[in-house]
XYZ file of C-alpha atoms in Angstrom:
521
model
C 121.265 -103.297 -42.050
C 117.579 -102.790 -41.083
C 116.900 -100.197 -39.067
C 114.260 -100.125 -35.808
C 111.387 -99.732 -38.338
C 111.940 -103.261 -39.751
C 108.918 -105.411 -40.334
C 107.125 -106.994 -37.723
C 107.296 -110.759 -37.597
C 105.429 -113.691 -36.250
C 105.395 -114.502 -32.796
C 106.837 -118.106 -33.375
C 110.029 -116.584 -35.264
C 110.400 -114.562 -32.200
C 111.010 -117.335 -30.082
C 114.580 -118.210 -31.265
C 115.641 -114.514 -30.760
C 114.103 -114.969 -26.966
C 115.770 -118.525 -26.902
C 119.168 -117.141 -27.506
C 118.911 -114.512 -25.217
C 117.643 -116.310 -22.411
C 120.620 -118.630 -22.994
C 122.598 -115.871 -22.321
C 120.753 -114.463 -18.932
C 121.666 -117.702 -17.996
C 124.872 -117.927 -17.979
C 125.038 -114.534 -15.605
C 123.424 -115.340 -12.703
C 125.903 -119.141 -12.638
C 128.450 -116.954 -13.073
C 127.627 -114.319 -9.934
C 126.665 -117.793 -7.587
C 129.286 -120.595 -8.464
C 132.360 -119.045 -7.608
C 131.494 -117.857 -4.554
C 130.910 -121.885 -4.054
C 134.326 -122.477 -5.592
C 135.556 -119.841 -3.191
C 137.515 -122.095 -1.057
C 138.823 -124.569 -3.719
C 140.084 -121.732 -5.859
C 142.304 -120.538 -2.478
C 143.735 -123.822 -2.135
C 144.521 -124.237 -5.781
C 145.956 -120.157 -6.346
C 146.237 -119.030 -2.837
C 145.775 -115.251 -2.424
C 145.146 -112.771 0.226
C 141.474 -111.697 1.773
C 141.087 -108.730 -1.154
C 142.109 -110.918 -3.597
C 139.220 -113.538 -2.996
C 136.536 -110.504 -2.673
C 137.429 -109.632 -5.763
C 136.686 -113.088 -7.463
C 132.956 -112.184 -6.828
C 133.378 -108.397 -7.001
C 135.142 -107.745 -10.329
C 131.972 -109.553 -11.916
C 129.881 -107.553 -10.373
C 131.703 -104.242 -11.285
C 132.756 -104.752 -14.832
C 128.728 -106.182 -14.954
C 127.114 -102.472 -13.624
C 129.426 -100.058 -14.460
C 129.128 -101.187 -18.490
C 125.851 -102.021 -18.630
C 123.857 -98.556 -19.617
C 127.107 -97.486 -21.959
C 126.581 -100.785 -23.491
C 122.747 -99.975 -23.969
C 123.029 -97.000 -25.695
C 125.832 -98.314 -27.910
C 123.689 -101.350 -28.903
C 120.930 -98.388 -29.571
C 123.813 -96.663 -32.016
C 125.651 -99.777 -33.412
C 123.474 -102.408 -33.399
C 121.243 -104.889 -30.961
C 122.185 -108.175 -32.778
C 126.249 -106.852 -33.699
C 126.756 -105.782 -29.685
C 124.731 -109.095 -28.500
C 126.921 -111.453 -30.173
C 130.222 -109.633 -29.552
C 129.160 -109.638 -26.144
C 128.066 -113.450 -26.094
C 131.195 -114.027 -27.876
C 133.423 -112.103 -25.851
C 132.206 -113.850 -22.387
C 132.783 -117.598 -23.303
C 136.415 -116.566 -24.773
C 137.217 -115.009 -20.835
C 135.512 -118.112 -18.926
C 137.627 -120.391 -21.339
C 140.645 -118.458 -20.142
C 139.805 -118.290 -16.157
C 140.456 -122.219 -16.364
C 143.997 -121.440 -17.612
C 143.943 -119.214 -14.297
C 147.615 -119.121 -12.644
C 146.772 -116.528 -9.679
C 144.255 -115.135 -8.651
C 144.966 -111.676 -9.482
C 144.641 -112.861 -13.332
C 141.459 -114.793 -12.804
C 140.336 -111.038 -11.147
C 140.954 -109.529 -14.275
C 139.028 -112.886 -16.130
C 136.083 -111.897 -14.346
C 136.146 -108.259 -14.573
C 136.410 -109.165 -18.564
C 133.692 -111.526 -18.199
C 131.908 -108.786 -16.367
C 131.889 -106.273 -19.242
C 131.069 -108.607 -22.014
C 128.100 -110.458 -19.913
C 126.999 -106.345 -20.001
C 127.002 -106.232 -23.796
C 125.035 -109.595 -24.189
C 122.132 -108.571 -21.111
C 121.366 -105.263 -22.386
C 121.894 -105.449 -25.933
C 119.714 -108.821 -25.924
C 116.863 -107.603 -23.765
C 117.031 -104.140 -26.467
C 116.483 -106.263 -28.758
C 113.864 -108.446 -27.264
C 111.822 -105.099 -26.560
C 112.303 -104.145 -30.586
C 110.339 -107.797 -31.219
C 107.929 -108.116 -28.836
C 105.351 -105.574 -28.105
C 102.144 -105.073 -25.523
C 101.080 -108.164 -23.548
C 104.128 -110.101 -25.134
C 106.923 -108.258 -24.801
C 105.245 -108.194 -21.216
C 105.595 -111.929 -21.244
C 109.111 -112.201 -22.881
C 110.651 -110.105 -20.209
C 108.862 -111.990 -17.692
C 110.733 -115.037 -19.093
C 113.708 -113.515 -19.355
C 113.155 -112.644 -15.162
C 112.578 -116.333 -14.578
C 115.599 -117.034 -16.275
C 117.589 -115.586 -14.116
C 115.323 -117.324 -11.150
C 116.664 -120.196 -13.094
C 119.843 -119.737 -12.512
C 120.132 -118.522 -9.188
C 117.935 -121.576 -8.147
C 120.023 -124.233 -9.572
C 123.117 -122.430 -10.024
C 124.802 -123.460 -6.599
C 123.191 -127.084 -7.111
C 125.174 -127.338 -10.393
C 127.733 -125.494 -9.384
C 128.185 -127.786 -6.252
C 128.283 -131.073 -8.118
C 130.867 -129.629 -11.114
C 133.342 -128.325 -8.303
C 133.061 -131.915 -6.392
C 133.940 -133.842 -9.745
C 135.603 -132.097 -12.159
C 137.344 -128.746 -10.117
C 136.550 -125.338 -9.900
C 137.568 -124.461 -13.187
C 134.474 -126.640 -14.610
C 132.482 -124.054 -13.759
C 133.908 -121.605 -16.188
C 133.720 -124.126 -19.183
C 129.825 -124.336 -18.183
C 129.445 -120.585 -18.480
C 130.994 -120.548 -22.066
C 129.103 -123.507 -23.352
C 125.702 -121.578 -22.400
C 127.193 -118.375 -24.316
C 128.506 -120.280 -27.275
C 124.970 -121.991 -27.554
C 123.539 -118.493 -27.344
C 126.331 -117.091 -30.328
C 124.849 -119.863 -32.472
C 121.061 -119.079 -31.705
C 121.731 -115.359 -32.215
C 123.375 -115.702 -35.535
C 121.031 -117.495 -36.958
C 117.772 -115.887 -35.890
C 118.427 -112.807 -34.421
C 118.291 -109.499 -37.359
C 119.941 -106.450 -36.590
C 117.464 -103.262 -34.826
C 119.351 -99.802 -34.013
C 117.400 -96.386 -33.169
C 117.488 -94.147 -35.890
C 117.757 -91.227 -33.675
C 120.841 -92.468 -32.380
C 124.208 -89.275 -33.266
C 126.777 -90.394 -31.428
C 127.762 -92.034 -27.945
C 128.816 -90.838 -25.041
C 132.107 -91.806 -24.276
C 132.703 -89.351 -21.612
C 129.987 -90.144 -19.828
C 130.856 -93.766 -19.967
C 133.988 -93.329 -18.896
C 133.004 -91.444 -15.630
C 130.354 -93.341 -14.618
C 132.748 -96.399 -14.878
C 135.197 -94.425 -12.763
C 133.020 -93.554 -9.821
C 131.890 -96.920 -9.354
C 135.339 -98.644 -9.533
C 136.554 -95.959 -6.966
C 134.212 -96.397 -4.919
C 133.676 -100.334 -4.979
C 138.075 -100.146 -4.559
C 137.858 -97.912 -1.381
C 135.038 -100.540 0.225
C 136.804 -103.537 -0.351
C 140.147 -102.062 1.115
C 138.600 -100.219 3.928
C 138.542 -103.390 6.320
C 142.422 -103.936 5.938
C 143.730 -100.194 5.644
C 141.310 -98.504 7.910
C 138.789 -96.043 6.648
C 141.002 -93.127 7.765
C 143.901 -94.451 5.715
C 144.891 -91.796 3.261
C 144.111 -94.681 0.211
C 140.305 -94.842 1.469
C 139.919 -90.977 1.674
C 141.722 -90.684 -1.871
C 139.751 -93.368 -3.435
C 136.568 -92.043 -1.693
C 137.346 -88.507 -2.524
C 138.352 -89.330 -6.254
C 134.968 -91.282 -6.677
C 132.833 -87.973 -5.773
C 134.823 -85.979 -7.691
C 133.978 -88.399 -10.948
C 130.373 -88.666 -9.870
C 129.618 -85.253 -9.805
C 131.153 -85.103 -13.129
C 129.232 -87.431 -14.344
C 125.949 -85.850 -13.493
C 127.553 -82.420 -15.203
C 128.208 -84.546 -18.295
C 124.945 -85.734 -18.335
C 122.926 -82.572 -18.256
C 125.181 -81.122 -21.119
C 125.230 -83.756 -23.459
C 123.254 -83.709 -26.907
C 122.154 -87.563 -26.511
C 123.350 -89.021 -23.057
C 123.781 -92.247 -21.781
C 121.160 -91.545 -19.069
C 118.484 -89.211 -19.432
C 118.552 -87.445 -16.160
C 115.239 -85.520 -17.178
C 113.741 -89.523 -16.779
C 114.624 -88.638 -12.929
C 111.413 -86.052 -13.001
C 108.693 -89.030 -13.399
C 107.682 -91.016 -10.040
C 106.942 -94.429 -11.614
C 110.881 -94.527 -13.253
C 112.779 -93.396 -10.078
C 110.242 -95.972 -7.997
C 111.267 -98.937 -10.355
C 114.892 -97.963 -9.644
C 114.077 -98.188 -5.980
C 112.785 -101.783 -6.447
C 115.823 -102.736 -8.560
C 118.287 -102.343 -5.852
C 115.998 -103.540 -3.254
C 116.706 -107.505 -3.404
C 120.237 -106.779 -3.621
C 120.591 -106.214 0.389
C 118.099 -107.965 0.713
C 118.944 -111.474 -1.586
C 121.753 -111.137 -3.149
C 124.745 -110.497 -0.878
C 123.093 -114.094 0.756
C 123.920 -115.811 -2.514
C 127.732 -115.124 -1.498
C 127.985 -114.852 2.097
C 125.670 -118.258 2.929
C 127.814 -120.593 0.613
C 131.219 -119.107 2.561
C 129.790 -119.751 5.723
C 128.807 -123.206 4.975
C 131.485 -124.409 3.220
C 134.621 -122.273 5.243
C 132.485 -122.136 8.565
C 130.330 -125.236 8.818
C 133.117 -127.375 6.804
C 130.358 -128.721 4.726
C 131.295 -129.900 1.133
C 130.506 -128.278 -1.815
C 127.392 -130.643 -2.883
C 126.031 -130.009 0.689
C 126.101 -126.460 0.452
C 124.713 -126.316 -2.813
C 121.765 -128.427 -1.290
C 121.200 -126.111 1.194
C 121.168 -122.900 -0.584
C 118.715 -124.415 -2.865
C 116.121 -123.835 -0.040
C 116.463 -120.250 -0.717
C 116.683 -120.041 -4.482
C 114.205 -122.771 -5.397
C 111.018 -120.010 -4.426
C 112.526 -118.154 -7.292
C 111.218 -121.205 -9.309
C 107.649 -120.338 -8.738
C 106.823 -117.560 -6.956
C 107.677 -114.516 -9.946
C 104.554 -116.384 -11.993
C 102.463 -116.111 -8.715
C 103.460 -112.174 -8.793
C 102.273 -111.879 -12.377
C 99.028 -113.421 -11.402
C 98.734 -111.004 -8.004
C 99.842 -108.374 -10.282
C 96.834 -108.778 -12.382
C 94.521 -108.029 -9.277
C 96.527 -105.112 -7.465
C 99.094 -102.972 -7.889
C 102.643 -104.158 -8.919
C 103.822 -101.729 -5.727
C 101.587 -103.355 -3.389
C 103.262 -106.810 -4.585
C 106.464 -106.036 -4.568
C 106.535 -104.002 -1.293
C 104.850 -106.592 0.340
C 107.241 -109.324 -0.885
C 110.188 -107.274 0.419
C 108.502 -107.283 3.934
C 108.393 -111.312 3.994
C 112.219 -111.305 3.127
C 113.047 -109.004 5.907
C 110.687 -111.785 8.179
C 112.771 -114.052 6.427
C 116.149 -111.888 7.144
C 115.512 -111.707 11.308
C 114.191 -115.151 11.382
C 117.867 -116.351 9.754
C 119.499 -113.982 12.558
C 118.553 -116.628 14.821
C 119.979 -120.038 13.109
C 124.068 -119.716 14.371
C 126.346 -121.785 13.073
C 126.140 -125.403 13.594
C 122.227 -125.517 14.961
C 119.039 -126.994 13.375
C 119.175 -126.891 9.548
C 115.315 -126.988 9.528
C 115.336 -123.700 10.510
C 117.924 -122.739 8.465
C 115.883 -124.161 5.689
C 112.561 -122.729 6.740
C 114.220 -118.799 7.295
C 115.734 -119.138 3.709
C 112.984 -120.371 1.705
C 111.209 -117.324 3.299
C 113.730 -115.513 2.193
C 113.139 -116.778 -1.499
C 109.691 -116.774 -1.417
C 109.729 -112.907 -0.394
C 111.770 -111.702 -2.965
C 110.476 -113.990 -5.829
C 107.214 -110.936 -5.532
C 109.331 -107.986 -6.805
C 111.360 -110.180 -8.658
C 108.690 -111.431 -10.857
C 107.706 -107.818 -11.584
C 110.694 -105.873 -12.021
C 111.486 -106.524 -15.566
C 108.397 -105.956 -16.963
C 108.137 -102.627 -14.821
C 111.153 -101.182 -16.104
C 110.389 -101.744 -19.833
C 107.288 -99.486 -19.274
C 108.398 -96.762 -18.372
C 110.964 -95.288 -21.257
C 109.738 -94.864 -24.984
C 110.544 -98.314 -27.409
C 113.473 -96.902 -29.527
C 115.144 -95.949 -26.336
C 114.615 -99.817 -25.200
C 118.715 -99.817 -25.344
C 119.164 -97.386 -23.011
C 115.698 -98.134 -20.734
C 117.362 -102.077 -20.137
C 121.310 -100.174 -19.466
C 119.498 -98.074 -16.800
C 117.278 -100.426 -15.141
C 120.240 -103.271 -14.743
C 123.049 -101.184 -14.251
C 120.734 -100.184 -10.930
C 120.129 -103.203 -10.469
C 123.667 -104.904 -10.730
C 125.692 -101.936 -9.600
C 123.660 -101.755 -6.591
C 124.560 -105.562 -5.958
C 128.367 -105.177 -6.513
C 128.132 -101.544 -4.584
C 126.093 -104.129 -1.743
C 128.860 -106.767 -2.170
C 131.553 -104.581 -1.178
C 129.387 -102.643 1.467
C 127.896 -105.928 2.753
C 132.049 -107.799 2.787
C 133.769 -104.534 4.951
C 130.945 -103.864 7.242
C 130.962 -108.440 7.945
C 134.749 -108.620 8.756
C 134.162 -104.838 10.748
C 131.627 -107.023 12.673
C 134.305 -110.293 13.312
C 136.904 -108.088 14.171
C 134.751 -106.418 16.913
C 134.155 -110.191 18.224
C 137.493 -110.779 17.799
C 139.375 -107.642 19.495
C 140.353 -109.971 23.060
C 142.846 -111.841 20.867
C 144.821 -109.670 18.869
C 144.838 -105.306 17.452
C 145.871 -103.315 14.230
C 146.575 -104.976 11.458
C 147.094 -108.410 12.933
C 143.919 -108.256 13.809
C 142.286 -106.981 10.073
C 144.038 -109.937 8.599
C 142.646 -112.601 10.543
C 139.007 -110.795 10.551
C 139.296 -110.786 6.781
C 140.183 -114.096 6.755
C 137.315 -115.497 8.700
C 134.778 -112.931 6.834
C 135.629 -114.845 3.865
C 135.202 -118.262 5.082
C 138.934 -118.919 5.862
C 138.627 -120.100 8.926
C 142.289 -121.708 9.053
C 144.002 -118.704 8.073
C 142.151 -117.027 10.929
C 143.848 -119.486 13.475
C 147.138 -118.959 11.940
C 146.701 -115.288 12.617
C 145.299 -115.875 15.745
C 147.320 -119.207 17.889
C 145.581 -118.216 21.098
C 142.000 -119.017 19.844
C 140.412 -122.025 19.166
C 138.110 -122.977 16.521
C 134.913 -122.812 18.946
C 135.507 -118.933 19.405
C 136.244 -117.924 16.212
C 132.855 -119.849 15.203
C 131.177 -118.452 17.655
C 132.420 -114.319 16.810
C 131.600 -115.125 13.343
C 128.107 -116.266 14.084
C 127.434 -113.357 16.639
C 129.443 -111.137 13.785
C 126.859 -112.737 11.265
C 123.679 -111.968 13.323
C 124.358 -108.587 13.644
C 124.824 -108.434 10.062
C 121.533 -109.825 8.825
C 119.325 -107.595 11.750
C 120.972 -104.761 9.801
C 120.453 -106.240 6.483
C 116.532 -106.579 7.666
C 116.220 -102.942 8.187
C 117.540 -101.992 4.907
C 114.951 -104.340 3.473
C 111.967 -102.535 5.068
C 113.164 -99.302 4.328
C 113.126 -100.030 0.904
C 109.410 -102.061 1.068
C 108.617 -98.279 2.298
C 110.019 -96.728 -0.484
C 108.602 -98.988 -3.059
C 104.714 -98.782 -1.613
C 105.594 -94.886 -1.703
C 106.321 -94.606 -5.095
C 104.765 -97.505 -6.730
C 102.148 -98.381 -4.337
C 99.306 -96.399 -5.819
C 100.242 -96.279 -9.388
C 98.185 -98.431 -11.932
C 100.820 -100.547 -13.949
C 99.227 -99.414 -16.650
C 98.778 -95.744 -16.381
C 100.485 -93.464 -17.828
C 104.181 -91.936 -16.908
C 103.279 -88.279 -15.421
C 105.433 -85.774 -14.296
C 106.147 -84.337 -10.751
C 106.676 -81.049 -12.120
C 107.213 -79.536 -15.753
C 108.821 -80.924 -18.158
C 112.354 -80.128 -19.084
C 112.868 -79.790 -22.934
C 114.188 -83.204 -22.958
C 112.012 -85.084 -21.460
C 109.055 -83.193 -23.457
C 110.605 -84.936 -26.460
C 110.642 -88.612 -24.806
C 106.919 -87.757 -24.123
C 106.040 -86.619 -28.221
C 107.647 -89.916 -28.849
C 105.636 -91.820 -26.411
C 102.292 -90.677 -27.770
């Protein structure tokens, strides 16, 4: 095997390796959007309760973050190319089994599975796109490999849409394992194997806590809205997750070579990148599941339709990250992103006002803002995050970044899913209490509007629309909030920093992080 010091190569044998790897971004972001389209068809077809469906979506997202940074450094320690394609592999063999689905509890675990391996691929591809490309290019290939994902956001629920119309839900899942197989073939051909030298071990126990918190927690969410969040289970699960946490942290100071290097915490630019990777997802990505429920369960419009319309927020991502690049050029990357983050909160309030069944122009025109705000950061992030961590710790510097990044989406998912059906079941307290009542507000969170009525035989379809819209407002005024609250934190940290100055510390050293800087120089 070659080792991270192998010879550098042309720039046009690079762009197989970035190719395959973009091959395999793509398949991620189809996979976090379609099935959320699919939502409905897929309860018809398996059935399932309220927390079964959120977990279709969820499970993704938390076998996606909570793997993601142990998969880094073990693609730093095993092998870039070796975890990349075992990854690659991995994910088309579960979406070739969630068409053989038979409940929806087993296509759960499908996509937790498809979760963890789409975690190997990512970061073990973008470590290994860092080893190839260096300066202004690796620059550019990450800023591909952020469009990519644009990509597939924008077009996702288009594709998506048509696939479920003609050929069934479970078409979707053969799409996502032909783009992985493509990307097997790519990567075994041109990809060569990179590790870090430095690399002694991994850190299993660190791995497996971090893992633990986040399921915890993400499980105590999603079963707050139907046990209560004074049930004994939340307050275990809750409790439990703290407990691992804390642990985690403890594990993380100790450790000879960790799987995050908490002394990285002591520089402003890294913890101000970290801000701006969970900033689109309360303020994005929880839309790219909620809006396709609402118009396909709510609205009763058809999958194409709603595919359509939730093109008019994704297709921004199309175009606007290269305008960022250019902006980025001529101000800060803070200033851009920041700003950005303020037009999707614009975006956010101006959507409060479109209810359910009114004028899809200004449906259109509130989610295109939406798109165009957070194509800014977008744009940026990637490229951002690889800056800030020395190159033979690219492994762990793409694990860290992304498992912020997703975690904070699946951690928003579950957040974002309780505190909608908290909101319905407020609107909805005149017809029924207890757990009657969590049922049916479940139900209707999640698009299933006839289950709602079943619950609920003394309302009628016009008020249940009508709670969920007023539900739905709410939800999106708070969702705006968040989003300016975090274009504050990201012109606070990043605002002011040249992109290409120099990491410096808020205080002194620690030992470790002295060592990250000798290998920086």
């Amino acid at each position: 095997m070659t080792s991270f010091a192998a010879s550098p190569r042309r720039t046009t044998a690079k762009l197989p390796i970035l190719g395959a790897v973009c091959l395999a971004a793509l398949a991620m972001p189809f996979s976090f959007t379609a099935p959320a389209l699919a939502l409905q068809a897929i309860e018809h077809t398996l059935g399932g309760t309220p927390l079964a469906l959120v977990w279709v979506t969820n499970a993704f997202m938390l076998g996606f973050g909570s793997c993601l940074m142990a998969f880094g450094a073990l693609a730093d320690r095993c092998g870039r190319k070796r975890v990349f394609l075992a990854g690659t592999l991995a994910f088309a063999l579960a979406s070739l089994c969630a068409t053989r689905a038979s409940s929806v509890v087993w296509l759960d675990w499908l996509r937790a599975a498809q979760g963890i391996a789409g975690a190997a691929a990512l970061s073990a591809g973008a470590a290994a796109l860092a080893q190839e490309f260096d300066g202004h290019e690796r620059t550019r290939a990450f800023s591909l490999l952020g469009t990519t994902f644009g990509v597939g956001l924008a077009c996702g629920p288009l594709v998506a849409g048509w696939l479920i119309e003609h050929f069934g839900w479970r078409s979707v899942f053969v799409g996502t394992a032909v783009l992985t197989t493509l990307a097997v073939s790519a990567g075994t051909r041109y990809m060569r194997e990179t590790r870090d030298p430095a690399a002694l071990g991994f850190d299993w126990l660190g791995a497996a806590t971090f893992t633990a918190a986040l399921a915890l927690f993400t499980c105590a969410v999603l079963d707050a809205p139907s046990n209560g969040w004074d049930s004994a289970r939340v307050i275990t699960l809750l409790a439990a997750s703290s407990v691992f946490a804390a642990a985690f942290v403890i594990v993380e100071g100790r450790v000879r070579q960790p799987m995050l290097d908490l002394s990285l915490f002591r520089y402003a630019r890294f913890v101000g990148v970290q801000f701006l990777a969970a900033a689109p997802a309360y303020s994005y990505v929880v839309l790219l599941v909620l809006l396709p429920v609402r118009f396909v369960g709510i609205e009763g419009h058809d999958t194409v339709t709603a595919g359509r319309m939730m093109f008019a927020l994704s297709a921004p991502m199309l175009v606007v990250p290269l305008v960022a690049g250019w902006l980025a050029r001529r101000m800060s990357a803070g200033v851009v992103a920041g700003a950005g983050l303020l037009i999707c909160a614009i975006g956010q309030l101006w959507l409060a006002q479109c209810a359910p069944g009114q004028s899809s122009s200004a449906l259109y025109a509130a989610m295109a803002t939406i798109g165009c705000g957070i194509g800014l950061p977008w744009g940026l992030m990637d490229g951002l995050a690889v800056s800030v961590v020395p190159k033979e710790r690219a492994g762990m510097a793409a694990g860290i970044f992304n498992t912020t990044r997703v975690a904070g989406e699946g951690v928003a998912l579950a957040v974002v899913a309780a505190l909608l059906a908290g909101l319905v079941a407020a609107q909805l307290h005149g017809f029924a209490q207890g757990a009657v009542l969590r049922e049916a507000a479940g139900r209707l969170a999640m698009g299933d509007l006839a289950g709602a009525l079943s619950n609920l035989p003394q309302a009628n379809r016009a008020s249940l629309v009508a709670g969920y819209g007023e539900a739905f407002r709410v939800l999106l005024r708070a969702l705006a909030c968040v989003t300016v609250l975090s274009a504050a934190t990201v012109f606070g940290f990043l605002g002011r920093t040249p992109d290409h100055a120099p990491i410096e510390a808020d205080a002194e050293p620690a030992p470790q992080a002295s060592r990250i800087e000798a290998r920086m120089q």
